[in-house]
Short mmCIF file of C-alpha atoms and ligand atoms in Angstrom, two decimals:
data_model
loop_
_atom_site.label_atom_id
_atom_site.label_comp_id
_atom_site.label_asym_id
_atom_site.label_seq_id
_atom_site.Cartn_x
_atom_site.Cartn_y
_atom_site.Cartn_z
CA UNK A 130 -11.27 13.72 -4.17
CA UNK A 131 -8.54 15.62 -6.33
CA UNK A 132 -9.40 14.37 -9.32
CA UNK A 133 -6.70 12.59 -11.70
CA UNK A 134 -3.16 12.10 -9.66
CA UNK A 135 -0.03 12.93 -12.20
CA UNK A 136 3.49 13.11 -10.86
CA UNK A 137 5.35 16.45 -11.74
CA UNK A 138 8.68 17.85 -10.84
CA UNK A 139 8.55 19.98 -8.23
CA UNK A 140 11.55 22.01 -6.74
CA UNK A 141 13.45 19.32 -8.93
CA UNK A 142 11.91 16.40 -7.54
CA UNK A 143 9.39 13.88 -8.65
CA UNK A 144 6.31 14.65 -6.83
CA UNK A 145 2.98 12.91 -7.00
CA UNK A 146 0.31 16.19 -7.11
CA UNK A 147 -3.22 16.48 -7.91
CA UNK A 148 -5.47 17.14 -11.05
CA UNK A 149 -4.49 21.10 -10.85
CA UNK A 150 -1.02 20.32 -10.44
CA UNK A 151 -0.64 20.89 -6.58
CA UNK A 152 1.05 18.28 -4.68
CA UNK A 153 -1.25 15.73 -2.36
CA UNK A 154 -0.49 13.65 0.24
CA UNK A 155 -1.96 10.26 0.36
CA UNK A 156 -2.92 8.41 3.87
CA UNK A 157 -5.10 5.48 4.69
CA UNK A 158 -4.74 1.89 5.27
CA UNK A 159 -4.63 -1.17 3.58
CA UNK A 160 -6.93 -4.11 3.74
CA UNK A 161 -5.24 -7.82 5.29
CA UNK A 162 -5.70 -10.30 2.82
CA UNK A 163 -9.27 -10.11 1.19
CA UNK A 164 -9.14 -14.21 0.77
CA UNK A 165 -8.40 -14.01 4.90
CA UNK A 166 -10.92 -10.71 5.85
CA UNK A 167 -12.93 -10.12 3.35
CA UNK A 168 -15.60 -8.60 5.90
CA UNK A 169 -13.51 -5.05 5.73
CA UNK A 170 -15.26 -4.51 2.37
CA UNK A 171 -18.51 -2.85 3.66
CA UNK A 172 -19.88 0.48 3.74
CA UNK A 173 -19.88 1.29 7.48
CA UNK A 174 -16.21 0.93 7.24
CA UNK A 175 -15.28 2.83 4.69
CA UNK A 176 -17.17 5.48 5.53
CA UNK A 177 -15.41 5.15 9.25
CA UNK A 178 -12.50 5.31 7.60
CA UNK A 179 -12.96 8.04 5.51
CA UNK A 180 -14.37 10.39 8.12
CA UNK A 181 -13.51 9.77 11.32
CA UNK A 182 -10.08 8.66 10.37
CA UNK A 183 -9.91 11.26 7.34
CA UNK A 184 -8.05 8.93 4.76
CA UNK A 185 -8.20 10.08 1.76
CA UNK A 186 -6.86 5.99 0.12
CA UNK A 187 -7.73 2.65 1.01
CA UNK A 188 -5.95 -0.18 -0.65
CA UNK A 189 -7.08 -3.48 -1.42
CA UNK A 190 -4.70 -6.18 -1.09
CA UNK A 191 -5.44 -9.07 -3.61
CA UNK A 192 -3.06 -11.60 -2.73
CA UNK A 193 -2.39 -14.08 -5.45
CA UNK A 194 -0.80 -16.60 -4.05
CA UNK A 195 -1.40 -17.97 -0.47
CA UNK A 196 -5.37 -19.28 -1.19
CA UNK A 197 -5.37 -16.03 -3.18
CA UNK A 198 -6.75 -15.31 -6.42
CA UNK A 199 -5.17 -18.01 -8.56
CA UNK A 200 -7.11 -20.31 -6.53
CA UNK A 201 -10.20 -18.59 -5.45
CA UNK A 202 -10.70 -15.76 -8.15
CA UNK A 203 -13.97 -15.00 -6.44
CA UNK A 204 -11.82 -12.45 -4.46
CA UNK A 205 -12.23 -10.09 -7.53
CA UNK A 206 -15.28 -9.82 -6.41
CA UNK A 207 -14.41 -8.23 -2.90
CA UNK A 208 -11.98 -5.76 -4.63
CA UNK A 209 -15.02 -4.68 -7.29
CA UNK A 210 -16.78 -4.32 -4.57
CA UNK A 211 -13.80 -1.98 -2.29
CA UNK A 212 -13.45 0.11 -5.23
CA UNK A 213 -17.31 0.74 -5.73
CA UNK A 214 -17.18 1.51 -2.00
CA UNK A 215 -14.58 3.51 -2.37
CA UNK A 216 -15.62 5.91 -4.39
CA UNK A 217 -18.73 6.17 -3.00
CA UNK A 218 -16.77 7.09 0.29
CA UNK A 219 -14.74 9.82 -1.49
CA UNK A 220 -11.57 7.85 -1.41
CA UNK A 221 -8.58 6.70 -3.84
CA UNK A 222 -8.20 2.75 -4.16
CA UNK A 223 -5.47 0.79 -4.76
CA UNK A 224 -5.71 -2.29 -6.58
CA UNK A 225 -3.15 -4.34 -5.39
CA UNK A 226 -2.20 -7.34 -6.97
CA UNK A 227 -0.31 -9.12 -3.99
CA UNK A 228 2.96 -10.63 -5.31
CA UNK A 229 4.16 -12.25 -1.91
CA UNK A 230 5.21 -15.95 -2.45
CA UNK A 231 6.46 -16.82 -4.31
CA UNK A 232 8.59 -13.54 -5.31
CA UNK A 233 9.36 -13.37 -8.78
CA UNK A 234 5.75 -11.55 -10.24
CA UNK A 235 6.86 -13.37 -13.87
CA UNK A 236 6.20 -17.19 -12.08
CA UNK A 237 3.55 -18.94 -13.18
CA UNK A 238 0.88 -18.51 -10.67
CA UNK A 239 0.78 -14.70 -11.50
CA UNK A 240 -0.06 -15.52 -14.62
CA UNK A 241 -3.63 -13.90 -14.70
CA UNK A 242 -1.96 -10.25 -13.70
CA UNK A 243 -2.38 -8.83 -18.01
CA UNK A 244 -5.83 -10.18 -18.06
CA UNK A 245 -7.06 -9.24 -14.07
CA UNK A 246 -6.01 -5.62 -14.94
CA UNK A 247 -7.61 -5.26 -18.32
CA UNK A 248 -10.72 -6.58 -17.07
CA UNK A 249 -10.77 -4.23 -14.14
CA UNK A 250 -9.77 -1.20 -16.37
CA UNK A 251 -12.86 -2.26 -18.73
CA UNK A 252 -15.18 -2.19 -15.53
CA UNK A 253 -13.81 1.17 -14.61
CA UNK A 254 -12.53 2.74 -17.84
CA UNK A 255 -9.57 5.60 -17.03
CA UNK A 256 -11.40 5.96 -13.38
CA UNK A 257 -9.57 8.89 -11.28
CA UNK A 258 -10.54 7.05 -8.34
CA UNK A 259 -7.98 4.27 -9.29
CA UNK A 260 -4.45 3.36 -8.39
CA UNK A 261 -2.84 0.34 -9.97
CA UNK A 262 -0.40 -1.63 -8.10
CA UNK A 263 0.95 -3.92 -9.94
CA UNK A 264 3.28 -6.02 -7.63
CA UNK A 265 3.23 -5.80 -3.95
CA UNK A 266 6.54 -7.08 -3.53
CA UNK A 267 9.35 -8.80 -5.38
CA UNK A 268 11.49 -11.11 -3.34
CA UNK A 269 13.66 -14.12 -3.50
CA UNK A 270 11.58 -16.83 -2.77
CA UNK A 271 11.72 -19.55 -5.19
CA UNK A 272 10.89 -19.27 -7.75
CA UNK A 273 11.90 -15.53 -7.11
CA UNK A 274 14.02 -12.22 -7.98
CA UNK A 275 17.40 -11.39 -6.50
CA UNK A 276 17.72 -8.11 -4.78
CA UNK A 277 19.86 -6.58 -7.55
CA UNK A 278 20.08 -5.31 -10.99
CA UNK A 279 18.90 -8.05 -12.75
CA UNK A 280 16.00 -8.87 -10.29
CA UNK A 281 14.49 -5.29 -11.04
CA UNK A 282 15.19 -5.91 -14.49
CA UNK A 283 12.90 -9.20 -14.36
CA UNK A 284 10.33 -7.14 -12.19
CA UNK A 285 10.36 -3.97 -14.84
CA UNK A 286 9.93 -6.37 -17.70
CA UNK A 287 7.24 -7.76 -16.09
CA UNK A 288 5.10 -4.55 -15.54
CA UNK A 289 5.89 -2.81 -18.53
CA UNK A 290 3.45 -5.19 -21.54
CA UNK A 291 1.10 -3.97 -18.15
CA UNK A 292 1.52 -0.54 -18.22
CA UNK A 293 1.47 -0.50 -22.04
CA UNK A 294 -2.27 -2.35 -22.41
CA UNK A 295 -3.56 0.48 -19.70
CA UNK A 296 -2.18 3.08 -21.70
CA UNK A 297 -3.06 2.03 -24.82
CA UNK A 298 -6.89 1.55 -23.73
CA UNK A 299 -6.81 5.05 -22.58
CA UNK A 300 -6.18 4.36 -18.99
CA UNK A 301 -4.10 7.04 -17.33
CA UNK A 302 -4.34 6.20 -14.07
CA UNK A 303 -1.46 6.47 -11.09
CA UNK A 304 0.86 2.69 -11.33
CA UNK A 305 2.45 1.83 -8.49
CA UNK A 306 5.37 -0.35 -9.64
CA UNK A 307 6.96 -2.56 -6.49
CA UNK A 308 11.06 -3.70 -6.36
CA UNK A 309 13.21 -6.15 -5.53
CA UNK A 310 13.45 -7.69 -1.75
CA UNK A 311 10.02 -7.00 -0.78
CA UNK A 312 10.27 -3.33 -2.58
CA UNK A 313 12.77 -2.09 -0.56
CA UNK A 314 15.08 -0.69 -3.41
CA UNK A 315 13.40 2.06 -5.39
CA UNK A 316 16.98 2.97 -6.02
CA UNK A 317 16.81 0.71 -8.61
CA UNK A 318 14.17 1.23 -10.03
CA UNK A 319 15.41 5.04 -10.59
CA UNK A 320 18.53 3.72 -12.35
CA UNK A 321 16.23 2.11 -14.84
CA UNK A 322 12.99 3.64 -14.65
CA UNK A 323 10.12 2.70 -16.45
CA UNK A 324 9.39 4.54 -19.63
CA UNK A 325 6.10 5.83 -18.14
CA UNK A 326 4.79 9.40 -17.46
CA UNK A 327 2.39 7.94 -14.22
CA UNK A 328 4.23 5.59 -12.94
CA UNK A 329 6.09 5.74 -9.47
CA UNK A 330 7.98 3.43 -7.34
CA UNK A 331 6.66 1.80 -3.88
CA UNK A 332 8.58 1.70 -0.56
CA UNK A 333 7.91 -1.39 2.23
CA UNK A 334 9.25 -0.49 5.47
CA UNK A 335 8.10 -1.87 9.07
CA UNK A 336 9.29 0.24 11.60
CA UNK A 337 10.62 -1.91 13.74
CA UNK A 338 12.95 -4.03 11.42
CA UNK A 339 13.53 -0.74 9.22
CA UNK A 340 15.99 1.78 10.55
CA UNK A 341 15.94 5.58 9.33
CA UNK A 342 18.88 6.92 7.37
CA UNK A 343 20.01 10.61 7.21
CA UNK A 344 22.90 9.55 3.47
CA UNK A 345 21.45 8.20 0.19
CA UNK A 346 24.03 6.47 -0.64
CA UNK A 347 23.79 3.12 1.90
CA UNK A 348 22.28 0.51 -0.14
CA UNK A 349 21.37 -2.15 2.23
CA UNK A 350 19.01 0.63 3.85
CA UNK A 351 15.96 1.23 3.20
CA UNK A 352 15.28 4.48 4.12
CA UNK A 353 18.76 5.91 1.99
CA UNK A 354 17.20 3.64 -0.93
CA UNK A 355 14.29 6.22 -1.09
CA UNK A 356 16.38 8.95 -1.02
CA UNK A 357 18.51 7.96 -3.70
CA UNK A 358 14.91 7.45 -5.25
CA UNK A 359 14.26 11.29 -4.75
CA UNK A 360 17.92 12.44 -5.66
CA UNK A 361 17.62 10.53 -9.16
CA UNK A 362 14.53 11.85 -10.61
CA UNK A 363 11.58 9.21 -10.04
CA UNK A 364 8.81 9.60 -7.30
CA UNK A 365 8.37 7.35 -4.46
CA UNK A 366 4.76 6.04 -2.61
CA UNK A 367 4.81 4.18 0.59
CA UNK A 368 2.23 1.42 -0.48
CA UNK A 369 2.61 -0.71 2.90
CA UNK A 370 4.17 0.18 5.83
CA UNK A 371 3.75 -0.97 9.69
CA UNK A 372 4.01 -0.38 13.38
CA UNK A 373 5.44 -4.09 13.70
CA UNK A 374 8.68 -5.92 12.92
CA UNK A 375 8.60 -6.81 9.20
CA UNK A 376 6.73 -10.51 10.23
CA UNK A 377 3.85 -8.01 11.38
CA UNK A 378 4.64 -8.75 15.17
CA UNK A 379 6.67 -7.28 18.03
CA UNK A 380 6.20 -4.01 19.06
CA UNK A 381 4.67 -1.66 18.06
CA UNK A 382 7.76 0.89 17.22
CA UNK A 383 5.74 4.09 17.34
CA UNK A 384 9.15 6.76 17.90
CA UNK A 385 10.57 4.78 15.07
CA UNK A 386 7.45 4.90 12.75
CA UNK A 387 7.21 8.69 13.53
CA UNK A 388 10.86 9.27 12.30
CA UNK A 389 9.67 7.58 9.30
CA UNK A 390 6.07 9.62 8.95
CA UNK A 391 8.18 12.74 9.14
CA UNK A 392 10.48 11.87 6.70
CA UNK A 393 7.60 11.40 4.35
CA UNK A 394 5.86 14.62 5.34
CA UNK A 395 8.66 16.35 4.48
CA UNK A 396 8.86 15.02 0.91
CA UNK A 397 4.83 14.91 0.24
CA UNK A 398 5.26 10.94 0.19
CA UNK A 399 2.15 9.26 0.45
CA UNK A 400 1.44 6.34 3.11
CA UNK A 401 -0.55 3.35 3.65
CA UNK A 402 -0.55 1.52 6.66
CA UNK A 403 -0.73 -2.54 7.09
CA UNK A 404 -3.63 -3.75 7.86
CA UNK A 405 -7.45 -3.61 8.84
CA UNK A 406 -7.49 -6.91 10.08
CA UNK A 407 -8.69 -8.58 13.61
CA UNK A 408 -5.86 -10.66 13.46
CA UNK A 409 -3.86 -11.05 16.99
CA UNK A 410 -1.04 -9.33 15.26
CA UNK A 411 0.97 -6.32 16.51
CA UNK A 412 0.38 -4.58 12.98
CA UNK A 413 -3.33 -4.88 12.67
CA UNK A 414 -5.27 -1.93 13.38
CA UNK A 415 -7.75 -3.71 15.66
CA UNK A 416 -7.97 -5.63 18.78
CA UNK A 417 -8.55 -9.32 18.07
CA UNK A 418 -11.51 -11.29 17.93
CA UNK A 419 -10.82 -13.15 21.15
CA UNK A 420 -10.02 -9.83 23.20
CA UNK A 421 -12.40 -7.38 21.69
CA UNK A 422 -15.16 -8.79 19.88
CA UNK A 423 -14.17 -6.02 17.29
CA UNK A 424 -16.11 -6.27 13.99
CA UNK A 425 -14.60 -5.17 10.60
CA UNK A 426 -18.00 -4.10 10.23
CA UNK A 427 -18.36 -1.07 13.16
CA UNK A 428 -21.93 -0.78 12.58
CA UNK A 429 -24.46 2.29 11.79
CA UNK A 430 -22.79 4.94 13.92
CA UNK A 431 -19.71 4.60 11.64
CA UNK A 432 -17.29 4.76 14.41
CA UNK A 433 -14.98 2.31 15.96
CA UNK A 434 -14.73 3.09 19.32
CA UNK A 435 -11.02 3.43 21.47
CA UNK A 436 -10.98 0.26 22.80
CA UNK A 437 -12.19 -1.57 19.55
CA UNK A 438 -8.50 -0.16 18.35
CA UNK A 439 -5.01 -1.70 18.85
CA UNK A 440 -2.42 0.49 19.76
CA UNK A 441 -1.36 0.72 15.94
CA UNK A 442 -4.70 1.61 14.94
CA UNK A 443 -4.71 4.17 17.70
CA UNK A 444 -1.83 5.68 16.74
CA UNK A 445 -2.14 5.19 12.54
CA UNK A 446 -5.76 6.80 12.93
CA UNK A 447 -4.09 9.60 14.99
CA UNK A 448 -1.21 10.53 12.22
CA UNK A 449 -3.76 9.82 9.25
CA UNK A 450 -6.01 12.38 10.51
CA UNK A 451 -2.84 14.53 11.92
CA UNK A 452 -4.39 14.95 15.04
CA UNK A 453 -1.94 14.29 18.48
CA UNK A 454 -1.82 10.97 19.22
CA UNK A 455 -3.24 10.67 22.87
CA UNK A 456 -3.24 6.28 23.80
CA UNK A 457 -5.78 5.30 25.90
CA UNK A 458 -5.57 3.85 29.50
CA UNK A 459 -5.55 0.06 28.58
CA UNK A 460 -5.20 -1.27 31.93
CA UNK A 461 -8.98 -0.30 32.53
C1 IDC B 210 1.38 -10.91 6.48
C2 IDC B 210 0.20 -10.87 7.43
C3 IDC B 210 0.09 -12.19 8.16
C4 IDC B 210 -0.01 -13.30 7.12
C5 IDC B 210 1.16 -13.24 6.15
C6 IDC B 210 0.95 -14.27 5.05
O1 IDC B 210 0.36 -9.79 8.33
O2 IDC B 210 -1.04 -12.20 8.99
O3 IDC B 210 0.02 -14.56 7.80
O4 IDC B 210 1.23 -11.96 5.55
O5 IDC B 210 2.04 -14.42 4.24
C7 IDC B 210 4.55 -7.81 3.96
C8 IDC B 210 3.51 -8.30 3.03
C9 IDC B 210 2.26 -8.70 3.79
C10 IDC B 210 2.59 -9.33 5.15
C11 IDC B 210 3.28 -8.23 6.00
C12 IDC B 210 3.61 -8.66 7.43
O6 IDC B 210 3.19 -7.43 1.98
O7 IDC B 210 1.55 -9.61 2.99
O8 IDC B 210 1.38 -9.70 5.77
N1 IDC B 210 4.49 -7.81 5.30
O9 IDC B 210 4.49 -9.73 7.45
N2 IDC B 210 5.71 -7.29 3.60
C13 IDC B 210 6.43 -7.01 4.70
C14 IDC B 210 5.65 -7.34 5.81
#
């Protein structure tokens, strides 16, 4: 751990560094739905992921919506949980409060956001340890935001009375604030930025639904949106990103998710891949049930082996620990 996470300039760009001021790099994964696979949150796997993949974040996706926490707020208990883990595993958390459907993080069913934060900021008063995400991602289904000005006004307005009760409690923590069409325009976010020292502005790509961009001035891609991001003074995090087509199947697009990982080591963006799930999906990190028997839970060696992998996980582990990336025979 690095202590307290601010974001400086650095070389004239908005960079997120560490307690002393040097810039970090974040990698790790993200949970799948905690209402869906709650079973991730135990202490075999994050120590697994923590040393043998050597992520140094894990982030805990709270959806809302979708038999999420509206409905079953018992979920807040698998994120207390994640975040006691952890620490205890010498890892950042992200709390993320999964805006998803509907898309507009003002509607009426995320509704509990000012009061889920405060409580969890009570818990864990200004905890280093902690990342607040505060909306997965904006999008245009109904009721929703539209992938524009005004929809990242709506989506600013929204996080700021947020940002303001942390702050005012003492809470400096890292916010992650998410933008319009599932937070694929950071652009605009850095044409009206939020009034906030430790706030910085999340990214959603899948690679294969995502292209790369060398210009920053293309606005329907994503890649350009982030570096019109960079160019205009606010600092970008890669909350959710994956190996699949944006659905979470097809593929996986490793060349094009390495043109992306690049791109983000070159401007010390941090990275967290979707998802730690069992789910026969092309972005989940391990082989499904049906296949694999894989557990979320890989027992007292703290290991999951090769084959208990998917391809993505294979290859995720492989860049999170920056070792060569080396696939396994799978026809064995
Ligand atoms: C997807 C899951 C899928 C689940 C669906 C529910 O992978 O199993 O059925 O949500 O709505 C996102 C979202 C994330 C999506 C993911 C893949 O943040 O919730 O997960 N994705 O579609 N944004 C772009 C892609």
């Amino acid at each position: 751990m690095a202590g307290k996470l601010q974001v400086l300039k650095k070389s004239g760009v908005m960079t997120l560094c560490d307690e002393t001021g040097n810039p970090i790099q974040l990698r790790g994964m993200s949970t799948h739905g905690l209402q869906w696979y709650p079973e991730i949150i135990n202490n075999n796997a994050f120590a697994a992921l923590s040393k043998d993949w050597g992520a140094n974040v894990i982030r805990l996706a709270m959806y809302v919506g979708e038999n999420g926490y509206a409905t079953n707020p018992s979920v807040k208990e698998k994120v207390i949980e994640g975040i006691k883990l952890a620490r205890a595993n010498d890892m950042y958390v992200i709390v993320d409060w999964h805006v998803h459907f509907p898309g507009d993080p003002n509607a009426k069913i995320y509704g509990g956001a000012m009061d889920f934060f405060k409580e969890i900021s009570t818990m864990f008063p200004n905890d280093a340890n902690i990342i607040y995400e505060l909306a997965n991602e904006p999008n245009g289904a109904d009721p929703g935001v539209t992938n524009d000005r005004a929809g990242w006004e709506k989506v600013k307005s929204y996080a700021e009375p947020i940002i303001k009760m942390l702050r005012e409690r003492g809470n400096e923590n890292l916010v992650i604030v998410g933008s319009p069409n599932w937070t694929q325009r950071p652009d605009l976010a850095a044409d009206n930025p939020i009034q906030d020292e430790n706030t910085i502005y999340s990214v959603h790509f899948y690679s294969g639904s995502h292209k790369t961009s060398p210009s920053s001035s293309d606005r329907n891609n994503v890649m350009s949106n982030v570096r019109y991001a960079l160019e205009h003074g606010v600092a970008v995090f890669a909350s959710e990103w994956g190996t699949s087509e944006a659905d979470g199947n097809n593929g996986p697009y490793l060349e094009e998710a390495d043109e992306w990982l690049s791109f983000f080591n070159e401007n010390n963006i941090s990275w967290v891949n979707w998802s730690l799930t069992t789910k026969n999906e092309t972005s989940g990190a391990f082989t499904p049930h049906e296949q694999g028997k894989t557990k979320l839970d890989p027992g007292k060696d703290q290991v999951w082996g090769p084959k208990e992998l998917s391809v993505s996980g294979e290859y995720v582990r492989a860049r999170i620990k920056g070792t060569k990336y080396e696939p396994i025979d799978r026809s064995l």
